[in-house]
Coordinates of C-alpha atoms (C1' of nucleotides) in Angstrom, one line a residue:
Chain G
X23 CA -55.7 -13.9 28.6
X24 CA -58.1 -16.6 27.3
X25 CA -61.1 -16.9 28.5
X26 CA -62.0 -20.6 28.5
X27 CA -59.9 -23.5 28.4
X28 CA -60.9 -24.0 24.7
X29 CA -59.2 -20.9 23.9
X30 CA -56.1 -21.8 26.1
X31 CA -55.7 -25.0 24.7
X32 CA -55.8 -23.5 21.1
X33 CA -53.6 -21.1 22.2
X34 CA -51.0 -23.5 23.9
X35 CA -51.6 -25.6 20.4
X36 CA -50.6 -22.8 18.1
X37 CA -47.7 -21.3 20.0
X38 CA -46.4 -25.1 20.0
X39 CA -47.4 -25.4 16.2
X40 CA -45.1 -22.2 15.5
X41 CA -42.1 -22.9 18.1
X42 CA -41.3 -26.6 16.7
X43 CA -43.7 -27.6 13.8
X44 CA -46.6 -30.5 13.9
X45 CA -44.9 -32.7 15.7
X46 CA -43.8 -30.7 18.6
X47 CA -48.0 -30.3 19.1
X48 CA -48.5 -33.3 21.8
X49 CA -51.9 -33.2 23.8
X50 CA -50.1 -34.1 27.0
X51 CA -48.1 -30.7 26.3
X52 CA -50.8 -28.7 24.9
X53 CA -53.0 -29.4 28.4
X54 CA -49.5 -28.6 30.4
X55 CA -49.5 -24.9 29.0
X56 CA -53.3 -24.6 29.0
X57 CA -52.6 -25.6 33.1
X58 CA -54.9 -28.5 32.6
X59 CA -54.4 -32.6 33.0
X60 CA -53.4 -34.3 29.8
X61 CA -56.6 -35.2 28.7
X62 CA -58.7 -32.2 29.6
X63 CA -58.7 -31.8 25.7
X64 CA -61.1 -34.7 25.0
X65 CA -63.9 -32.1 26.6
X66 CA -63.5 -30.0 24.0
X67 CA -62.6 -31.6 21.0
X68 CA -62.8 -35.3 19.5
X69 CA -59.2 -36.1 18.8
X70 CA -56.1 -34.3 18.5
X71 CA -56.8 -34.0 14.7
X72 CA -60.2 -32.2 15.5
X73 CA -58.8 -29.9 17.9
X74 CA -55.5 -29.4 14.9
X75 CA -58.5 -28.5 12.3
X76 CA -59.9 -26.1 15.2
X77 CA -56.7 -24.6 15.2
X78 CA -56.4 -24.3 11.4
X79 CA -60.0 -22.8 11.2
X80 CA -59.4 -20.0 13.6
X81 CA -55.8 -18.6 11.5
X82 CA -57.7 -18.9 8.2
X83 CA -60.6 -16.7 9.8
X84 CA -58.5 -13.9 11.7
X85 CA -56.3 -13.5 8.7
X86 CA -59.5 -13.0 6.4
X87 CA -60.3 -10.6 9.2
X88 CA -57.5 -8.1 7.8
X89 CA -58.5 -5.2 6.7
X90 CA -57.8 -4.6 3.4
X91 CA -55.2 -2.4 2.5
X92 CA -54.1 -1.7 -1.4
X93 CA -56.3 0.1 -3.4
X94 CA -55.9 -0.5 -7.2
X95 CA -56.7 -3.8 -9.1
X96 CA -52.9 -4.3 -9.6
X97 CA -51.4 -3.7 -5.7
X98 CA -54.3 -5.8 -4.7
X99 CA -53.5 -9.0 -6.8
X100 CA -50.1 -8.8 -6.5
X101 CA -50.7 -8.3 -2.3
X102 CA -52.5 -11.2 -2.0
X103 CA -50.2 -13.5 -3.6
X104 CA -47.4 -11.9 -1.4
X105 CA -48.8 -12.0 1.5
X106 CA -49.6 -15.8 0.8
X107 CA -46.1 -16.4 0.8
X108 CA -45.0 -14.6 3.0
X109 CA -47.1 -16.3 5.3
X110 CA -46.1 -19.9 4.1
X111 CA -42.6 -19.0 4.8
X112 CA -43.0 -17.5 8.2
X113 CA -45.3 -20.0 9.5
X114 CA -44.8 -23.5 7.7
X115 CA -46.1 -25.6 9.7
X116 CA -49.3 -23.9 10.3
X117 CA -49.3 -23.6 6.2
X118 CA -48.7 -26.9 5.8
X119 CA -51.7 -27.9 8.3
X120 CA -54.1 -25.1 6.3
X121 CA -53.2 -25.9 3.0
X122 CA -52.3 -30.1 3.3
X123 CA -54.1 -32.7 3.3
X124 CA -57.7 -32.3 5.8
X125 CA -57.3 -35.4 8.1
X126 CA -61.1 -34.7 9.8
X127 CA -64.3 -33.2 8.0
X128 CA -64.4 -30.0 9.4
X129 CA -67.3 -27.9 8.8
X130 CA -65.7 -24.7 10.1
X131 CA -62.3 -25.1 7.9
X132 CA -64.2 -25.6 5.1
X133 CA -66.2 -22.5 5.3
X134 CA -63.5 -20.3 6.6
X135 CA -61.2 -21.6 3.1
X136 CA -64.4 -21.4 0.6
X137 CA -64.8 -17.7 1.7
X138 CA -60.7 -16.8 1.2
X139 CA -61.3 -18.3 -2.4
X140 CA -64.3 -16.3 -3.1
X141 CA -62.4 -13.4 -2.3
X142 CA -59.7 -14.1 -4.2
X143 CA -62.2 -14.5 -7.3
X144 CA -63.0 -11.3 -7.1
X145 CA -59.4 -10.2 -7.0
X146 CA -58.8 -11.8 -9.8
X147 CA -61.7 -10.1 -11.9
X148 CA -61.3 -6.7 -10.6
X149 CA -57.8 -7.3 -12.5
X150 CA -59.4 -8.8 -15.1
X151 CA -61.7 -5.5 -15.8
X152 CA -58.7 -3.4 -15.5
X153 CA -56.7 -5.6 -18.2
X154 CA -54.0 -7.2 -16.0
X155 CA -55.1 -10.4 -16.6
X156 CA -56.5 -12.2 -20.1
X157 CA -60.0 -12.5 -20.3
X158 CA -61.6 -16.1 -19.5
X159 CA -63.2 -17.9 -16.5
X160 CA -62.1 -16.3 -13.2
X161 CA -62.0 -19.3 -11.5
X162 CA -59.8 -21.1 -13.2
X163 CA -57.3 -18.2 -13.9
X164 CA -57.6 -17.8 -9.8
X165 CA -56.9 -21.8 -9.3
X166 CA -53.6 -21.1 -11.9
X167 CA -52.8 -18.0 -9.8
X168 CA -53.1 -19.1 -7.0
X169 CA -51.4 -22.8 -7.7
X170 CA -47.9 -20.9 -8.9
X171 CA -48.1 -18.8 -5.5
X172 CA -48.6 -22.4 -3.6
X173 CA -46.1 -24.3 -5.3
X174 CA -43.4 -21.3 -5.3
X175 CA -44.1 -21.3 -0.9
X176 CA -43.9 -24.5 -0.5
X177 CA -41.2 -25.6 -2.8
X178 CA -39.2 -22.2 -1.1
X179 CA -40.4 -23.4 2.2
X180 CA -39.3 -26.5 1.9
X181 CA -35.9 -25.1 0.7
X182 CA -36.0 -27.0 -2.7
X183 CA -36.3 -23.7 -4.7
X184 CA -33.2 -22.0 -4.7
X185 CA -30.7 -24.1 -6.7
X186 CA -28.2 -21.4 -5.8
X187 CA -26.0 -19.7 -8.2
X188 CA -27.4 -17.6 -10.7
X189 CA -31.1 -17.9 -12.1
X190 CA -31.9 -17.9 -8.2
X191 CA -35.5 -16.8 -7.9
X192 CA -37.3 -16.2 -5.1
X193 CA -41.0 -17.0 -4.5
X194 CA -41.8 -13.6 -5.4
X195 CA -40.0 -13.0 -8.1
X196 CA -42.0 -16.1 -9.6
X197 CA -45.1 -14.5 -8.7
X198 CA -44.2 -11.1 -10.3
X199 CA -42.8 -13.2 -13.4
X200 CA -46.2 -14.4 -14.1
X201 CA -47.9 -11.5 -13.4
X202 CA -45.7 -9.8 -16.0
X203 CA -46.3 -12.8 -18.5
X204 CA -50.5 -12.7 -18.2
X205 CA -50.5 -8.8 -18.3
X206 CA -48.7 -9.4 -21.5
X207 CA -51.1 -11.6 -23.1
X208 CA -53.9 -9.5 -21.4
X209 CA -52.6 -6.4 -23.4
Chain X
X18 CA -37.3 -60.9 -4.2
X19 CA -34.6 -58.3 -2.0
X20 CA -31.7 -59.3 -2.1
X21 CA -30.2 -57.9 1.4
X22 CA -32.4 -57.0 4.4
X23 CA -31.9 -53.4 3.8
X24 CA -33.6 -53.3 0.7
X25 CA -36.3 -55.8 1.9
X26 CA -36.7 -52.8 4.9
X27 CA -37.0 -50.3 2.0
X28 CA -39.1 -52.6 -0.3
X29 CA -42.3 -52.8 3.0
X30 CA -41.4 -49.0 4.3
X31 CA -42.0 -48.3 0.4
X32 CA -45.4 -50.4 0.2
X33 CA -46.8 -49.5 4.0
X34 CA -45.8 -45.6 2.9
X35 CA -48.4 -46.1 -0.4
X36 CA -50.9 -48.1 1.5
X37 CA -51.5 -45.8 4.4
X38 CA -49.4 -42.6 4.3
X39 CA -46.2 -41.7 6.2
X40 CA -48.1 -42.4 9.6
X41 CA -48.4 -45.9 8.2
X42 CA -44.9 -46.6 8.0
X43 CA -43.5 -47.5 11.5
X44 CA -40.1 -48.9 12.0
X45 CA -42.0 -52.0 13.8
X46 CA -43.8 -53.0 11.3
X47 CA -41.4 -52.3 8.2
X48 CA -39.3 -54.5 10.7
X49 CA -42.1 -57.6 10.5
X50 CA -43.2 -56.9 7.0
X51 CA -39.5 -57.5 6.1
X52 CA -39.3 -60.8 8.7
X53 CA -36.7 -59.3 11.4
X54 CA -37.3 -57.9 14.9
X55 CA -38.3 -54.5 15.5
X56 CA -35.1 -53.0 15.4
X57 CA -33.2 -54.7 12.9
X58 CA -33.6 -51.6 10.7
X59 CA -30.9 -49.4 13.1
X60 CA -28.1 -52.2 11.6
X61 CA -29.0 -50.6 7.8
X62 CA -30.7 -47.0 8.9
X63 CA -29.2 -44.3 11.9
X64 CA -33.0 -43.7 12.3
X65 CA -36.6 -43.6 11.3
X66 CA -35.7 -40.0 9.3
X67 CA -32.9 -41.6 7.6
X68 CA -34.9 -44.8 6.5
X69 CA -37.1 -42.5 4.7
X70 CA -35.0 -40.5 2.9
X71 CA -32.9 -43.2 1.7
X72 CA -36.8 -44.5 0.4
X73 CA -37.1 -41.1 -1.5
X74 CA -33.8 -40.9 -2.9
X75 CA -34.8 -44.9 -4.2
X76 CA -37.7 -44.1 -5.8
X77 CA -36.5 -40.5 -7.1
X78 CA -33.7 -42.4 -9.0
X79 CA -35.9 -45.0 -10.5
X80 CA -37.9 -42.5 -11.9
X81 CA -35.0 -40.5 -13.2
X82 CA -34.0 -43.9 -14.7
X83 CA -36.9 -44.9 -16.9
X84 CA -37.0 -44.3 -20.4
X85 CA -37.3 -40.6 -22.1
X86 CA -40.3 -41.3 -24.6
X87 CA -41.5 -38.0 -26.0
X88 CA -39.3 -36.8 -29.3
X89 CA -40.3 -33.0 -29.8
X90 CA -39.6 -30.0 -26.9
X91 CA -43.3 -29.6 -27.1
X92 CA -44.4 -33.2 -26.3
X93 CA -41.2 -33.5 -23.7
X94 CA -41.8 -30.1 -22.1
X95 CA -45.8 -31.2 -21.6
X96 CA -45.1 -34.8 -20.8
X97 CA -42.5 -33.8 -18.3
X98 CA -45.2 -31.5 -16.2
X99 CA -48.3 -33.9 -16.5
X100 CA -46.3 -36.9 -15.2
X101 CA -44.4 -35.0 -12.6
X102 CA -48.5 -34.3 -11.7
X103 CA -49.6 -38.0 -12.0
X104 CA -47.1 -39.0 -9.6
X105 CA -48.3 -36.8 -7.3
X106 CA -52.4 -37.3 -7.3
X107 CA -51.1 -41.2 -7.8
X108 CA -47.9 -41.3 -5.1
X109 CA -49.3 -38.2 -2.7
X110 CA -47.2 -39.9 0.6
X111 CA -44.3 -40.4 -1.5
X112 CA -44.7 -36.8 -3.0
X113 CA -45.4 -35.2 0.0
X114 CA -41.7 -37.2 1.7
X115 CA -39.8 -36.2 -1.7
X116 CA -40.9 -32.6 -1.9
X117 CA -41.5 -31.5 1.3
X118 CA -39.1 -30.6 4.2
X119 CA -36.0 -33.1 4.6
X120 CA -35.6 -34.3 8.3
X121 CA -32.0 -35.3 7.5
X122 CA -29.3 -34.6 5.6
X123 CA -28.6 -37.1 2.7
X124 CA -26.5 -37.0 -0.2
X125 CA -28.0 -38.9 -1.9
X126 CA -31.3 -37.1 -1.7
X127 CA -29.7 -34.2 -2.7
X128 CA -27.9 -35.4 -5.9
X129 CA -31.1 -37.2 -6.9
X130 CA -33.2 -33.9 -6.8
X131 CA -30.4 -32.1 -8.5
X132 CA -30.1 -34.5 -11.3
X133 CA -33.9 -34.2 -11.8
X134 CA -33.7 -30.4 -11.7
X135 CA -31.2 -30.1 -14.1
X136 CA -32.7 -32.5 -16.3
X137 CA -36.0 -30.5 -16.4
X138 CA -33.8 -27.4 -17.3
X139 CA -32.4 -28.6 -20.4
X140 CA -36.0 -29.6 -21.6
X141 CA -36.9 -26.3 -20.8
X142 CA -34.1 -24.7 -22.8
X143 CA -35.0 -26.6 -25.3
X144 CA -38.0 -25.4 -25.8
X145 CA -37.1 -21.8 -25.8
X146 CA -35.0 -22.5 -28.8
X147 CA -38.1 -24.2 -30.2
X148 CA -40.2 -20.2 -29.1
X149 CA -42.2 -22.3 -27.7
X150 CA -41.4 -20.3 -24.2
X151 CA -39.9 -16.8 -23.4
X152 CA -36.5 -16.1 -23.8
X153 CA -34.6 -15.0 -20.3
X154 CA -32.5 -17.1 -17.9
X155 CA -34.2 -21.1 -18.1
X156 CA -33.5 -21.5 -14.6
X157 CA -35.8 -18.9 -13.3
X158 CA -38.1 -20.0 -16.0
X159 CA -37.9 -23.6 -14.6
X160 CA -38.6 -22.5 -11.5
X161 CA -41.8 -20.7 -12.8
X162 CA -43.0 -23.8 -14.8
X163 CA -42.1 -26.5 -11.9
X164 CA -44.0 -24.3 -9.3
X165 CA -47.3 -24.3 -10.8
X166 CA -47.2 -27.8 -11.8
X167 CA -45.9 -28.4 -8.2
X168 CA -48.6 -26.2 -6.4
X169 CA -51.6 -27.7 -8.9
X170 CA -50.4 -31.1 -7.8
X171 CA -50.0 -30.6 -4.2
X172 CA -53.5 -28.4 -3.9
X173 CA -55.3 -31.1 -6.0
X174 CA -53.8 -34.1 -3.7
X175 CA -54.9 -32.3 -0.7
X176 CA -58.3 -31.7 -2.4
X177 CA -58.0 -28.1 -2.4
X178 CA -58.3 -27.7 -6.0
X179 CA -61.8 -28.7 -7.2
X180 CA -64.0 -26.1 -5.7
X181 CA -66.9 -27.7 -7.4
X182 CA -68.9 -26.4 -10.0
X183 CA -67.7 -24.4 -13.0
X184 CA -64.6 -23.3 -13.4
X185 CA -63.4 -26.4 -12.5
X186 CA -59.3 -27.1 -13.4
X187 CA -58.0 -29.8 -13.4
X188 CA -54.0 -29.5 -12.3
X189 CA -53.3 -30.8 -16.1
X190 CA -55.8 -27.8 -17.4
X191 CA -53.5 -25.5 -15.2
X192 CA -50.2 -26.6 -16.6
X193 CA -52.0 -26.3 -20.3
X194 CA -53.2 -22.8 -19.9
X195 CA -49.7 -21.9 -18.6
X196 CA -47.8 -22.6 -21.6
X197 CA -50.7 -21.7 -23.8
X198 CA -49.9 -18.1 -22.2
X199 CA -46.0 -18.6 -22.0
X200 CA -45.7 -20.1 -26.0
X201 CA -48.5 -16.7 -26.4
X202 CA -45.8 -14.6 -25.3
X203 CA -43.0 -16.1 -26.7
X204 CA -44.6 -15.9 -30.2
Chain E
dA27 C1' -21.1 -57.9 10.6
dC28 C1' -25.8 -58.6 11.7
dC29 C1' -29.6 -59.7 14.6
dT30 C1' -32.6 -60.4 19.0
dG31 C1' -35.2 -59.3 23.3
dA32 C1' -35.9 -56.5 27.2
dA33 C1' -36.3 -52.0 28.7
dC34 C1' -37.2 -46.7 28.7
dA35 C1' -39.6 -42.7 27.9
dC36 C1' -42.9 -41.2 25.3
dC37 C1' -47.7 -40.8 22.9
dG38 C1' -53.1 -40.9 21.7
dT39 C1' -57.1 -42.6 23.6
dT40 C1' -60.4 -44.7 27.0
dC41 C1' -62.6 -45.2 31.3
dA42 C1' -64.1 -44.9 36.0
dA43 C1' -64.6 -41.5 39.2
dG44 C1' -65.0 -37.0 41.2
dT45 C1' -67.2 -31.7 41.6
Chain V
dA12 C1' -70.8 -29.6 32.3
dC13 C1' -66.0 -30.1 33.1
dC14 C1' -62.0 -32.2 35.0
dT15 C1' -58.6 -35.8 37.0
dG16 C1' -55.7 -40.1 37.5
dA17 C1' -54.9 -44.7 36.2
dA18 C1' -54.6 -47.7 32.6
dC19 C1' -53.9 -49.7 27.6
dA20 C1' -51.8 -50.3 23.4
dC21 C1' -48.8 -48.4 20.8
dC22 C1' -44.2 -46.0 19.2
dG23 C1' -38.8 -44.6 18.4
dT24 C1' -34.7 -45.5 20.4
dT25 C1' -31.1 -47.7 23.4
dC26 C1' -28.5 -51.5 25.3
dA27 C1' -26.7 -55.8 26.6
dA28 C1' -26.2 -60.0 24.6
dG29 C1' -25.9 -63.5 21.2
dT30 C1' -23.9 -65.8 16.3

DNA sequence: ACCTGAACACCGTTCAAGT
DNA sequence: ACCTGAACACCGTTCAAGT
C-alpha cells in the first residue's frame, strides 16, 4: 500500500498515534509494523520528534486537501469551526500533536498550518461582507474565533467541559452561541 | 522546608515539572531531588500518574486559596480570565497536567476543578445581574467565557497564536474583545 | 510504616558493519 | 543509499529484604 518505507513508517506511526495516543507511538514498534528493524527510522528522519512533526505535517495538508463543500458565508464559517471539533474529538491525540506545543522546527508544519489560517481569514471576511460578523480586523476576530472553537475541543476532549446536569453545553453549542452573539453585534 | 517525604516528592516533581516540562519530571530524579532512592516515591504515590495528579490537585487548591482582590463583577469577571491566562503562558507544564486529559482517577483532582468551576460561575452570574453579560443559563455562559480564555491560553503557550504581523492578539486582547461583544449585547 | 538495592522489561539513540 | 544488530544510558515498576 505504501510505496516507500517513509510512507510505511508514517503510516505505522499514525495508525499507532490513533489506536493508543502519543505514547503508544514507540520507534521500536513503528519499524515492527513498517516490517523494518528498530532503527530503520533514523534513515529517514532525525529523531522520533522529527518523524512525529512529519506525521503532523502530512494530516494538516490532506485535510486542507478537502474539497470544500458549503456554499454560503454562514454554512461555511460555521463548517469550519465544526469540523475543527469534530476532528479534535475523534482524533485527540493527533490534535493535541497539531495544535500543542512544536517540539522540532519544522519547515513543513509550519507552512502546512500558516496556509489553514490564511484560509480561515478569508472565511472569516467573506462573513464579515455578508454581516455575520462585526466589522474590524479579520485576523484578530479569526484568532477569537478560532480560540473559542480550540478551547471548547480541548476542554470537551479532555472531558473537563460537561459539568453534567443542566447548563450542559457541548462544544458546538459554544461555537453556535458565539456565532449567535457576534451576528448580533454585527446587525 | 517539607515536612514529610511525600510533600518533599511533590515540592521537586513540582520544581523539575516548571523547569523542564512533564518529560522533566522522572520518578528517579524527583526521588534524589527529594534525598531518597529511586523508588521511595511508590511508599506515598501507586504510580508515576498518581504523583502527578496529586501535584495538580496541590497547586489547583493553592490557587483556589489565595486572596479574592477585585471588588466590582467587572474587575472580578476580567481579573478572573486574564490570570487564569497568566498562569497558563507563565505555568504551561502545569497547565497543560491540570487541563488536559487525567491519567487517573483522583478525587481530589476532581473536587479541586469543581470548586474552581463553580467559583467562576458565581462571578459570572454576577455579572449578568451587573448586564454586563447576556441573560440565559450562567453555566453554558461559563462554559463560553472559560473556552476562549482557555483556547487563547493554550494556542498562545504553544505559539500558535502570534501569526506575526498585524492583527496581532494577544490572548488578553481576545478575552477583552469577547466581553466588549458579550456586555454589547447584553446592553 | 517507611525505605533500600537489585533486577526486569522497556525506550531513544549511536555506531560499526553489511549490501 | 538504505538497512541491520549490538550496545549504551536511561526509564517505570516490582520484589525481596532491611529498620
Amino acid at each position: 500500500m505504501a510505496a516507500g518505507t517513509r510512507d510505511a513508517l508514517l503510516d505505522a506511526a499514525t495508525r499507532l498515534l490513533d489506536a493508543g495516543g502519543v505514547e503508544a507511538v514507540t520507534l521500536r514498534e513503528v519499524g515492527r509494523q513498517a516490517g523494518v528493524s528498530h532503527n530503520a527510522p533514523y534513515k529517514h528522519f532525525a529523531s522520533k520528534k522529527a518523524l512525529l512533526a512529519a506525521l503532523a505535517a502530512r494530516e494538516l495538508e490532506r485535510r486542507a486537501a478537502r474539497p470544500e463543500t458549503s456554499v454560503s458565508p454562514a454554512d461555511r464559517l460555521r463548517d469550519t469551526l465544526h469540523s475543527y471539533i469534530r476532528w479534535a474529538l475523534d482524533s485527540p491525540a493527533l490534535f493535541r500533536l497539531i495544535f500543542g506545543p512544536w517540539t522540532v522546527d519544522s519547515t513543513e508544519l509550519h507552512l502546512a498550518a500558516d496556509a489553514a489560517q490564511t484560509r480561515f481569514v478569508d472565511t472569516v471576511v467573506a462573513a464579515q461582507q455578508a454581516d455575520l460578523l462585526p466589522a474590524g480586523d479579520p485576523v484578530r476576530l479569526a484568532s477569537l474565533l478560532r480560540s473559542l472553537a480550540h478551547g471548547a475541543a480541548d476542554l470537551a476532549s479532555a472531558g473537563h467541559l460537561a459539568a453534567g446536569g443542566k447548563g450542559n453545553a457541548d462544544p458546538e453549542d459554544l461555537v453556535d452561541d458565539l456565532l449567535a452573539h457576534l451576528r448580533a453585534v454585527a446587525g
